[in-house]
Coordinates of C-alpha atoms in Angstrom, one line a residue:
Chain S
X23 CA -15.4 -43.1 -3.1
X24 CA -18.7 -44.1 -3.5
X25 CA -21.6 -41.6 -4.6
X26 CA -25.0 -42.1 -3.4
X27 CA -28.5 -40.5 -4.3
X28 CA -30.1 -41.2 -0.8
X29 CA -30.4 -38.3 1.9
X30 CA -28.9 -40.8 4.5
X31 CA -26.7 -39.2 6.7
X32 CA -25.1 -40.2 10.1
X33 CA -25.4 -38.6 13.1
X34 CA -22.5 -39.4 15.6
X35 CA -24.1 -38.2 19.4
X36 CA -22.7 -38.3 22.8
X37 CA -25.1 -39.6 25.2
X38 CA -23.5 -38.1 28.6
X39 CA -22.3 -40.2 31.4
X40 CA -25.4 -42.1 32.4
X41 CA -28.0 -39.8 33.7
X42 CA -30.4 -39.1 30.9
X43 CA -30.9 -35.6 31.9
X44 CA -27.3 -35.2 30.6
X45 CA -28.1 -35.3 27.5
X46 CA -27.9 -32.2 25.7
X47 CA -30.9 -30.4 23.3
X48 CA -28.7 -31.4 20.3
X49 CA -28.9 -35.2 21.4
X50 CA -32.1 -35.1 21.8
X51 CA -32.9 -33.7 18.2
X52 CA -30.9 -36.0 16.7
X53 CA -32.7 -39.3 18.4
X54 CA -36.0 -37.6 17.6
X55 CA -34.8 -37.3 13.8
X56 CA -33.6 -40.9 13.8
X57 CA -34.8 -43.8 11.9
X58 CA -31.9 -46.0 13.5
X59 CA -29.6 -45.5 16.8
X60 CA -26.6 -47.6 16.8
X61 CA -25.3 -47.9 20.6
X62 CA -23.4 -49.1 23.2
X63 CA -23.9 -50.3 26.7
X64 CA -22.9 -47.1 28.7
X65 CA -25.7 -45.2 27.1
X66 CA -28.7 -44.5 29.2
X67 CA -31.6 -46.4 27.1
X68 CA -34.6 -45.2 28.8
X69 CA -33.2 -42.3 26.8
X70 CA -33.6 -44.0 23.7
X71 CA -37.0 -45.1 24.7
X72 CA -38.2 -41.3 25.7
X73 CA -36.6 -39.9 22.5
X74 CA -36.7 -42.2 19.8
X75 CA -39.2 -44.3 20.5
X76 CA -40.0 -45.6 16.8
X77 CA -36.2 -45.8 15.5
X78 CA -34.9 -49.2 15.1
X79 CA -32.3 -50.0 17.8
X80 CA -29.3 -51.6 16.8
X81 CA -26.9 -52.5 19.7
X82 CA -23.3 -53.1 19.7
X83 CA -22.0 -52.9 22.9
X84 CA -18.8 -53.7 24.3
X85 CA -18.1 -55.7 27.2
X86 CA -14.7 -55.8 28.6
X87 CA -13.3 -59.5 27.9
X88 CA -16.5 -60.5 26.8
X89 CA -18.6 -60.2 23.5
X90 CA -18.2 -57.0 21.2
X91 CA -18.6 -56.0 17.7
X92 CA -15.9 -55.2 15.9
X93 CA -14.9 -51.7 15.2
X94 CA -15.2 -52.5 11.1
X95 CA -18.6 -54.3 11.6
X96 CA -19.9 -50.9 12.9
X97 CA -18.6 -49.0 10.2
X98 CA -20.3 -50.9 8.0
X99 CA -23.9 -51.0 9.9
X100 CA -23.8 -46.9 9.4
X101 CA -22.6 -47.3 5.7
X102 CA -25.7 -49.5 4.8
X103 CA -27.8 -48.0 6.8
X104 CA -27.5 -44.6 5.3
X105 CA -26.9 -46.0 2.1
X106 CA -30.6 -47.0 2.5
X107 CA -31.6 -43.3 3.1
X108 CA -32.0 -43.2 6.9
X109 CA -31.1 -40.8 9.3
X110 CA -28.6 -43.0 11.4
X111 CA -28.0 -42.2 15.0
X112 CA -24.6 -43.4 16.8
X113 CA -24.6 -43.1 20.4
X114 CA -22.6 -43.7 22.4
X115 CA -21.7 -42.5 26.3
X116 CA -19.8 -40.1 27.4
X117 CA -18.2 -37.8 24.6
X118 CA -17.7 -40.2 21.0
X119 CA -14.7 -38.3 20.4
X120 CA -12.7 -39.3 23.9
X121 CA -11.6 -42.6 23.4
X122 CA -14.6 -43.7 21.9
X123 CA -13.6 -44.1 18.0
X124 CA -15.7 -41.1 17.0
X125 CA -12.8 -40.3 14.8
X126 CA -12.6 -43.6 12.8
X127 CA -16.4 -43.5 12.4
X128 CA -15.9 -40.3 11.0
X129 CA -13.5 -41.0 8.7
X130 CA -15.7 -44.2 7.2
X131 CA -18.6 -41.9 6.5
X132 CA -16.6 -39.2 4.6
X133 CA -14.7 -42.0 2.8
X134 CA -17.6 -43.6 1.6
X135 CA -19.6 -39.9 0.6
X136 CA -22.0 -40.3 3.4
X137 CA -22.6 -37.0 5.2
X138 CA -21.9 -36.8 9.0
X139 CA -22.2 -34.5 11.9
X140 CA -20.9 -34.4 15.2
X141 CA -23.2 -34.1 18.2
X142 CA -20.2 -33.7 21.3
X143 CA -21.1 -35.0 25.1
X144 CA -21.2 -34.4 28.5
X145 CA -17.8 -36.3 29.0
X146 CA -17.8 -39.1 31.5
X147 CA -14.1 -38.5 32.1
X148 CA -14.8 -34.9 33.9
X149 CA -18.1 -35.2 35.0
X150 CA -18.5 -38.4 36.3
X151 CA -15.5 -37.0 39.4
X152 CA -17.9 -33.6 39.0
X153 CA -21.1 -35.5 40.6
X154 CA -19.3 -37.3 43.0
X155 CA -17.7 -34.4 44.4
X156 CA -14.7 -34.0 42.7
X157 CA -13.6 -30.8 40.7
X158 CA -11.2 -31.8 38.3
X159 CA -9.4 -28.4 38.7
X160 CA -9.3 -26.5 41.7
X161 CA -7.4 -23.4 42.5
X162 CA -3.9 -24.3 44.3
X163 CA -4.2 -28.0 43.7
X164 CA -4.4 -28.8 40.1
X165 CA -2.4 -27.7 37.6
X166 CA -4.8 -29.0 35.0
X167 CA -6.0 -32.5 33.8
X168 CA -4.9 -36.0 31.8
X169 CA -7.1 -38.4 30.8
X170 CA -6.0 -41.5 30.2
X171 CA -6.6 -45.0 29.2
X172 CA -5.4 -47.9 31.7
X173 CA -7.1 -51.1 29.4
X174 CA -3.6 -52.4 29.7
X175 CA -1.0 -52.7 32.6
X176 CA 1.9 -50.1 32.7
X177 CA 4.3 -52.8 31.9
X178 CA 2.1 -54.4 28.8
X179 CA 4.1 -53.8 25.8
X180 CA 1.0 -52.5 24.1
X181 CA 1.0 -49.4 26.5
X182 CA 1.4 -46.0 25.7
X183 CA 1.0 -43.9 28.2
X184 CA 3.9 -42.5 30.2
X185 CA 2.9 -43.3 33.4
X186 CA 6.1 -42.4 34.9
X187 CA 6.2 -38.7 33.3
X188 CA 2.3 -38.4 34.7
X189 CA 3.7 -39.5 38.4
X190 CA 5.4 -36.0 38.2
X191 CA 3.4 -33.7 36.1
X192 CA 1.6 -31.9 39.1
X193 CA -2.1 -32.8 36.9
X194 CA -5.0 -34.4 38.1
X195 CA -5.1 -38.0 36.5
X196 CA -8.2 -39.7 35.6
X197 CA -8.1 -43.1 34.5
X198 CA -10.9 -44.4 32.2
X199 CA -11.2 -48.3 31.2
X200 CA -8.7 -49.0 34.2
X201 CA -10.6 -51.3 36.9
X202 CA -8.5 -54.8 36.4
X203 CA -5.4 -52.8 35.9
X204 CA -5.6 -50.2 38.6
X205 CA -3.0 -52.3 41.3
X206 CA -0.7 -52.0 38.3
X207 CA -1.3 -48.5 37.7
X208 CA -1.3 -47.5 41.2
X209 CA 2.5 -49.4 41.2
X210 CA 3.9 -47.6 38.5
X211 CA 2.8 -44.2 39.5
X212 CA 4.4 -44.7 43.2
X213 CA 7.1 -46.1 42.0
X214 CA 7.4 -42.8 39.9
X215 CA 7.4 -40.8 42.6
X216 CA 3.6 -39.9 43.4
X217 CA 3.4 -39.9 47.2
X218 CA 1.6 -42.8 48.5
X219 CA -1.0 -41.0 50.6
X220 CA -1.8 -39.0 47.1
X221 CA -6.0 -38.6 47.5
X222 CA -7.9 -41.3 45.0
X223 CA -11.4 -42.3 44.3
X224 CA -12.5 -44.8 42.5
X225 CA -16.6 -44.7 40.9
X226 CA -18.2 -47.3 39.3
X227 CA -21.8 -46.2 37.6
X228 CA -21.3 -42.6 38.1
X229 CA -24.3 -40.4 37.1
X230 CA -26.2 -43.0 37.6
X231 CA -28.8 -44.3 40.6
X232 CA -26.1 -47.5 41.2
X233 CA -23.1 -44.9 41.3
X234 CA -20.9 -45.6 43.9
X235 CA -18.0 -44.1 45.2
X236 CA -14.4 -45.8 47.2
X237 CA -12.0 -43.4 48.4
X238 CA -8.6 -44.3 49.7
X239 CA -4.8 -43.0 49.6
X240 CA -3.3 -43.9 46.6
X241 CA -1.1 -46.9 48.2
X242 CA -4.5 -48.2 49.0
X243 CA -6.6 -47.7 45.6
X244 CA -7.0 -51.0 44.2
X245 CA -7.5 -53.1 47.4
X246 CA -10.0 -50.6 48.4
X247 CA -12.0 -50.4 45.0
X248 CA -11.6 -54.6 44.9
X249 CA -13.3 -54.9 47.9
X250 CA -16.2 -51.8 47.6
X251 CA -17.3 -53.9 44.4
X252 CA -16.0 -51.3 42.2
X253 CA -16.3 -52.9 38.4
X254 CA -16.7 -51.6 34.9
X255 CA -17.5 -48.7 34.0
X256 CA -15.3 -47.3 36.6
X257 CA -13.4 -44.2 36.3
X258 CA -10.7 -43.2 38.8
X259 CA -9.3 -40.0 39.7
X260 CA -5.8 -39.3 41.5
X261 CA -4.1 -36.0 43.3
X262 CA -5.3 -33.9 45.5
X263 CA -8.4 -32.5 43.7
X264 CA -10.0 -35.8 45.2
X265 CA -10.0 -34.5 49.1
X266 CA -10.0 -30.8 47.7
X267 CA -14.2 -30.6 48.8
X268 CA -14.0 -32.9 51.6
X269 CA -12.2 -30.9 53.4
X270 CA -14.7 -28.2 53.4
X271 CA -15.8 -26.7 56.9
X272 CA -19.4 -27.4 57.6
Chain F
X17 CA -22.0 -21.8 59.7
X18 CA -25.1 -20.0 59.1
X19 CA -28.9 -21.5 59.3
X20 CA -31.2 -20.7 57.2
X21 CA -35.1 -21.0 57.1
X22 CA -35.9 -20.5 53.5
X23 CA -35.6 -23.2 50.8
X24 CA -33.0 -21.3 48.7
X25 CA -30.3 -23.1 46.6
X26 CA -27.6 -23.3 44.2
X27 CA -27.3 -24.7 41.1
X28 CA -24.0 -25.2 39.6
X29 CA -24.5 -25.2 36.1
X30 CA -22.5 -26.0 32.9
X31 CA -23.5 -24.6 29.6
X32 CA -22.0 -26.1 27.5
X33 CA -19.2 -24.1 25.0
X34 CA -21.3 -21.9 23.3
X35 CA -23.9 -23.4 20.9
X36 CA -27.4 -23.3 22.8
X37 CA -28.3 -27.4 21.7
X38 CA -25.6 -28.2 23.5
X39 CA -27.1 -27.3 27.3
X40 CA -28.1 -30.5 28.3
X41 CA -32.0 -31.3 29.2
X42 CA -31.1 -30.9 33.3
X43 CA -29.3 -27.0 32.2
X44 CA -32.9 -26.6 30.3
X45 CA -35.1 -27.9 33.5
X46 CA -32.4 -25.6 36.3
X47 CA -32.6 -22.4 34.2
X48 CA -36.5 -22.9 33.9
X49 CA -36.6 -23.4 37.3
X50 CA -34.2 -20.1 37.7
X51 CA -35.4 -16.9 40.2
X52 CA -31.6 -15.9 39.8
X53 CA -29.0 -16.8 36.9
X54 CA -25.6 -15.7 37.7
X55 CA -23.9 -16.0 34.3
X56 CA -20.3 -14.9 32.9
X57 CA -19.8 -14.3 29.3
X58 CA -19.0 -17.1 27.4
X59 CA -22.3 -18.5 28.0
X60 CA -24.7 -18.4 25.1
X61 CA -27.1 -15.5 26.3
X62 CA -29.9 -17.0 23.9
X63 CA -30.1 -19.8 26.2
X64 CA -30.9 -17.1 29.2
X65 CA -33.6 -15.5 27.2
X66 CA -35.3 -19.0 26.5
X67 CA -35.3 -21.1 29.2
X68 CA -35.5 -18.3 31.7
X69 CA -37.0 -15.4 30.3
X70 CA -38.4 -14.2 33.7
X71 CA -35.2 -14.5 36.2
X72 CA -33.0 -12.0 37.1
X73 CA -29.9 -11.9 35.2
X74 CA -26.5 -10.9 37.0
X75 CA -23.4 -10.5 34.7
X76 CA -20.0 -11.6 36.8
X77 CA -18.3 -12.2 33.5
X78 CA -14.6 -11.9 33.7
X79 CA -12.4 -10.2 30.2
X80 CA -8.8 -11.0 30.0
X81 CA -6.9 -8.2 31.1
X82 CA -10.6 -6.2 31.5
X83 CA -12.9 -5.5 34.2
X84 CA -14.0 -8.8 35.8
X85 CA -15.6 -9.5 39.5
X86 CA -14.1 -11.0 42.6
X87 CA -14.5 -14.6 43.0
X88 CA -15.2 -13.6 46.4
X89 CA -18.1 -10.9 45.2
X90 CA -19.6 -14.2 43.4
X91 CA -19.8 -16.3 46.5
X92 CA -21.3 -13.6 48.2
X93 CA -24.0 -12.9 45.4
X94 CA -25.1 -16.7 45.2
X95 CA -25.4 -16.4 49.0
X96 CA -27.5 -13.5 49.0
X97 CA -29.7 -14.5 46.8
X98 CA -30.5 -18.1 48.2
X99 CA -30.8 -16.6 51.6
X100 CA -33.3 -14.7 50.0
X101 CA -35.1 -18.0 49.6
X102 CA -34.3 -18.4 45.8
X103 CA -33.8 -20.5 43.4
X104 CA -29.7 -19.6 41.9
X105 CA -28.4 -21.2 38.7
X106 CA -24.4 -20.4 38.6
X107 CA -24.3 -20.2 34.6
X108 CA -20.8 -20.7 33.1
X109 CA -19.5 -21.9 30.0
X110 CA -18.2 -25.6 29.2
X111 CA -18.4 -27.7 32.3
X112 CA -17.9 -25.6 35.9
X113 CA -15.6 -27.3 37.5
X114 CA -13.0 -27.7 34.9
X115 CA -10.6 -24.2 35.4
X116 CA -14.1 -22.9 36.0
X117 CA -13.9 -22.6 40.0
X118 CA -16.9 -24.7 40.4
X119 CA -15.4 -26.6 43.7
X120 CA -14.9 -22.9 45.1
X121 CA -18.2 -22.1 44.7
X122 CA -19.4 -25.3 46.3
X123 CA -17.2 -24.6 49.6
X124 CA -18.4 -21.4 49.7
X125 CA -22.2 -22.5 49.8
X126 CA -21.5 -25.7 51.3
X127 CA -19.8 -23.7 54.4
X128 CA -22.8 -21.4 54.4
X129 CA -25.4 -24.0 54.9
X130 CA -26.9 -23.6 51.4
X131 CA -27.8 -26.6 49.4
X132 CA -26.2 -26.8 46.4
X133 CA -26.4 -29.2 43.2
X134 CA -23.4 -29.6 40.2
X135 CA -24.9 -30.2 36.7
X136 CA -21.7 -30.7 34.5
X137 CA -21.9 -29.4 31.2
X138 CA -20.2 -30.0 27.7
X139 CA -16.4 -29.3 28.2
X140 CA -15.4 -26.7 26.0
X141 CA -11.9 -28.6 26.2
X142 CA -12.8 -31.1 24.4
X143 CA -16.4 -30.3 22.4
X144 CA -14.3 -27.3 20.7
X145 CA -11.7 -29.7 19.0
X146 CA -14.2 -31.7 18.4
X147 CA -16.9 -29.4 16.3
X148 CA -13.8 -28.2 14.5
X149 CA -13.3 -32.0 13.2
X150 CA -10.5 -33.0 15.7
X151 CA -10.8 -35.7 17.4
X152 CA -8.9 -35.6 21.0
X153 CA -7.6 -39.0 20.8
X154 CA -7.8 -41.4 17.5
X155 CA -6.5 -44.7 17.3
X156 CA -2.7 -45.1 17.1
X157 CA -1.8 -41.1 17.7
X158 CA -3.0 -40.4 20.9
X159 CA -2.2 -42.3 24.1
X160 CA -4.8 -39.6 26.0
X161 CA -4.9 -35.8 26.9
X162 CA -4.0 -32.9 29.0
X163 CA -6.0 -30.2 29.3
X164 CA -4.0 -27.5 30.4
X165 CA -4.6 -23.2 31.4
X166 CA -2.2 -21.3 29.2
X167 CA -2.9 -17.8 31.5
X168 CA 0.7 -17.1 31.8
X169 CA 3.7 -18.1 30.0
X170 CA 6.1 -20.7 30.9
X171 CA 8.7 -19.2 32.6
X172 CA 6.3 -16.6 35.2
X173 CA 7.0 -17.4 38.4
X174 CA 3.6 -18.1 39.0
X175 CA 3.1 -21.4 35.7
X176 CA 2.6 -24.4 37.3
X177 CA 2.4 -26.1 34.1
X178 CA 5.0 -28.9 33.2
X179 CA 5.7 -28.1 29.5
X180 CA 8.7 -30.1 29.0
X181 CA 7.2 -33.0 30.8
X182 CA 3.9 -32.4 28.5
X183 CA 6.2 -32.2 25.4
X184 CA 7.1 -36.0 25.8
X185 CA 4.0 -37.1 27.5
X186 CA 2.3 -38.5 23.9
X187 CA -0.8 -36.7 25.2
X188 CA -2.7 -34.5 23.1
X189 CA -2.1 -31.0 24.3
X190 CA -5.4 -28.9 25.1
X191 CA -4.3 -25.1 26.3
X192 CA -7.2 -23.1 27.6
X193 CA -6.3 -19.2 28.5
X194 CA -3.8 -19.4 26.1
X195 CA -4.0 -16.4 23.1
X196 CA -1.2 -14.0 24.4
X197 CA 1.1 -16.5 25.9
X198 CA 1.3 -19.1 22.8
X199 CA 4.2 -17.7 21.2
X200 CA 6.2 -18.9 24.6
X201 CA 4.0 -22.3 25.2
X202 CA 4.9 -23.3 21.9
X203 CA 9.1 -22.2 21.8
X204 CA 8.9 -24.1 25.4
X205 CA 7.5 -27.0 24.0
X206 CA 9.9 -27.3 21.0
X207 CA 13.0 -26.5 23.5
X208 CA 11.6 -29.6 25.0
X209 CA 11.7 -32.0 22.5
X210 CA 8.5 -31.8 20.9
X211 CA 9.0 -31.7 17.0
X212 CA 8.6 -28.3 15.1
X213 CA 6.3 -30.1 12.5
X214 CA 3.5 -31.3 15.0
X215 CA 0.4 -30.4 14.2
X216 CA -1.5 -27.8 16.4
X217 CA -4.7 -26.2 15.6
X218 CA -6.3 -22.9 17.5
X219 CA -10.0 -22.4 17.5
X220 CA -11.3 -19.0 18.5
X221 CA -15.0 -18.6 19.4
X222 CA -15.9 -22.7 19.2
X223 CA -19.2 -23.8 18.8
X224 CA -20.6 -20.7 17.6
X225 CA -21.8 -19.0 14.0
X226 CA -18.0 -16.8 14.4
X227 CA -15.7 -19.9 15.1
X228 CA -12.5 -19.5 13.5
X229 CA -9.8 -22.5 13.0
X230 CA -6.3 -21.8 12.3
X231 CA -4.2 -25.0 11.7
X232 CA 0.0 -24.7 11.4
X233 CA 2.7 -26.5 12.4
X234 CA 3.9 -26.4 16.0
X235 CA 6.4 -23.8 15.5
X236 CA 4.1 -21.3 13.5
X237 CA 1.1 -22.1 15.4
X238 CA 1.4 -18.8 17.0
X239 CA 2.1 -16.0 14.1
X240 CA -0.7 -18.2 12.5
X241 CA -2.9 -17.6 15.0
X242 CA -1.9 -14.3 15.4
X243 CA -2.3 -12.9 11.8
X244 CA -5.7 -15.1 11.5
X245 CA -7.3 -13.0 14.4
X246 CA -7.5 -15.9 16.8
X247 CA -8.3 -13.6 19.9
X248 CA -10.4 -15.2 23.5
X249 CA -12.0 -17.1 23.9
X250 CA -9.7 -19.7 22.3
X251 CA -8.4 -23.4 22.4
X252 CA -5.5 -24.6 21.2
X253 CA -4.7 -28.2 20.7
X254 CA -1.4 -29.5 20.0
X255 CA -0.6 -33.4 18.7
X256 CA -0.7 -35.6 15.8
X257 CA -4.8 -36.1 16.2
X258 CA -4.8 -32.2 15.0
X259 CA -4.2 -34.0 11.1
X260 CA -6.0 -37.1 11.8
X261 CA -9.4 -36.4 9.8
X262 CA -7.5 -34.1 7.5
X263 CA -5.7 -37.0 5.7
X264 CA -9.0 -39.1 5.5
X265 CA -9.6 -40.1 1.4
X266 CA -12.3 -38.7 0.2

């Protein structure tokens, strides 16, 4: 353990899922006390700009298959930059703590004596489906929710999520980091049993003025979000909850 | 459907779980912008008083087992009061349109010819794990989660839930609803396979001054819970993450 006799401290802040008026008071505070923000590419940086407009900005984005720092270099940016008595900032989109290493950072901090706070998001996972229309849960047609990661095919031996056993849990499925893999996905769930007119949407910059949306049945999905331009950051939701408000009278 | 000539609306509006930094700046800019705020009660009241100290404040908040209004009463209170011509923020803890009958709400305005607007809020689901240092996924023990409403136990007629496929999905477990019935959830989940030592953790009042954590093993998660006064509103998360920050060196 190493001691220190600076005040630094880290601050790790979800950003929300694009729009910057999703950021919460807390978020806010926290860029406003900053002397540095560390963050990735799915934060909203005019946010940055509003609320922390004198912190150093350190970027560390990662693109998927392109370049990225690794998870240990970050570590080590907060470490030295507390260790130098600043008030660090890590952003990052969505909600740190859902598939977004929150945890690891965490553990780096305390390991190393630095002092470190949790600042939870608006997750991308439920609210991006939220703005475009999609409850998550609604009554009679969703049992509850799974969030997932699809960053690797069904059939990649580095997968670990039981596709199969999701085909016949009765909850809504939302797939985060699954654009490249979603034909695979989409396979491996109908092949499980999910009914091949199952409701899905996929929605690429959601909360965001570029957001856009691609609906089809779920035998349809990946064809459908390949040729509506769907790309990263997408998330995609499947079961019914996806037609549940279009099917409103009006 | 029915016209209207005034410029009434409807705001849907998450909270956020309980701690008043965590509305998010567009929560702030609807409730300032509030003639009505129709609010149940685990939204934090404070929040009310300061960002719309001169609205009209309707309760609608729903107790276990206590007095609680009609959905339907609520659909007709947001549509009398925009036909009225005003401004209605729908208040509700965590994000509306997770278990929060959000999507309802929308028909039910949409159908009336009343504009209406979702703001999504922090999830309770997963910001209370998450202030109580548990990380809903970590690297290498979590393959994703399910979020999950505990309101009755396993075997009513009316669960919906798939515990036995949830006790081999590798998901994190998140049980909303779920005080009186986790003595069941839990013996369900361990007749399903899922081992008697897995951590689970249940969080009562999250996010505020009062929270209370009580961590046990899967098979005295609820006589823990029980005799540590874990009473609603609760969360209970079930999974290896529940240890993950606990064994961090320090």
């Amino acid at each position: 353990m190493t001691t220190t006799n600076t005040t630094g401290r880290v601050l790790l802040v979800g950003a929300g899922p694009g729009d910057p008026r999703l950021l919460t008071l807390a978020a806010r505070d926290a860029l406003a006390a900053a002397d540095v923000v560390v963050t990735d590419r799915l934060v909203p940086l005019t946010a940055i700009d509003e609320h922390a407009p004198r912190a150093e900005v350190v970027h560390v984005g990662k693109i998927p298959r392109g370049t990225f720092t690794p998870q240990e270099r970050i570590h080590e940016l907060l470490l030295e930059h507390a260790r130098a008595g600043r008030t660090v900032v890590r952003l990052k989109g969505g909600d740190g703590y859902l598939f977004g290493r929150g945890g690891e950072e965490w553990q780096a901090c305390t390991a190393a004596g630095i002092p470190v706070e949790v600042v939870p998001g608006v997750s991308s996972a439920l609210s991006v489906p939220a703005l475009a229309g999609i409850p998550t849960t609604h009554r009679g047609l969703s049992q509850g929710v799974a969030i997932v990661s699809g960053h690797v095919t069904p059939d990649d031996p580095r997968s670990e999520v039981d596709w199969a056993g999701l085909a016949t849990s009765g909850l809504t499925i939302v797939v985060l980091m699954g654009v490249a893999t979603l034909g695979a996905i989409a396979e491996a769930l109908l092949a499980a049993g999910l009914p091949a007119d199952t409701p899905a949407a996929s929605i690429a910059d959601g909360a965001t003025p570029q957001q856009r949306v691609v609906r089809a049945p779920l035998t349809g999905i990946a064809s459908a979000a390949d040729e509506g331009g769907i790309a990263p950051p997408a998330i995609t939701v499947i079961g019914p909850v996806v037609a549940a408000l279009e099917e409103t009278p009006a």
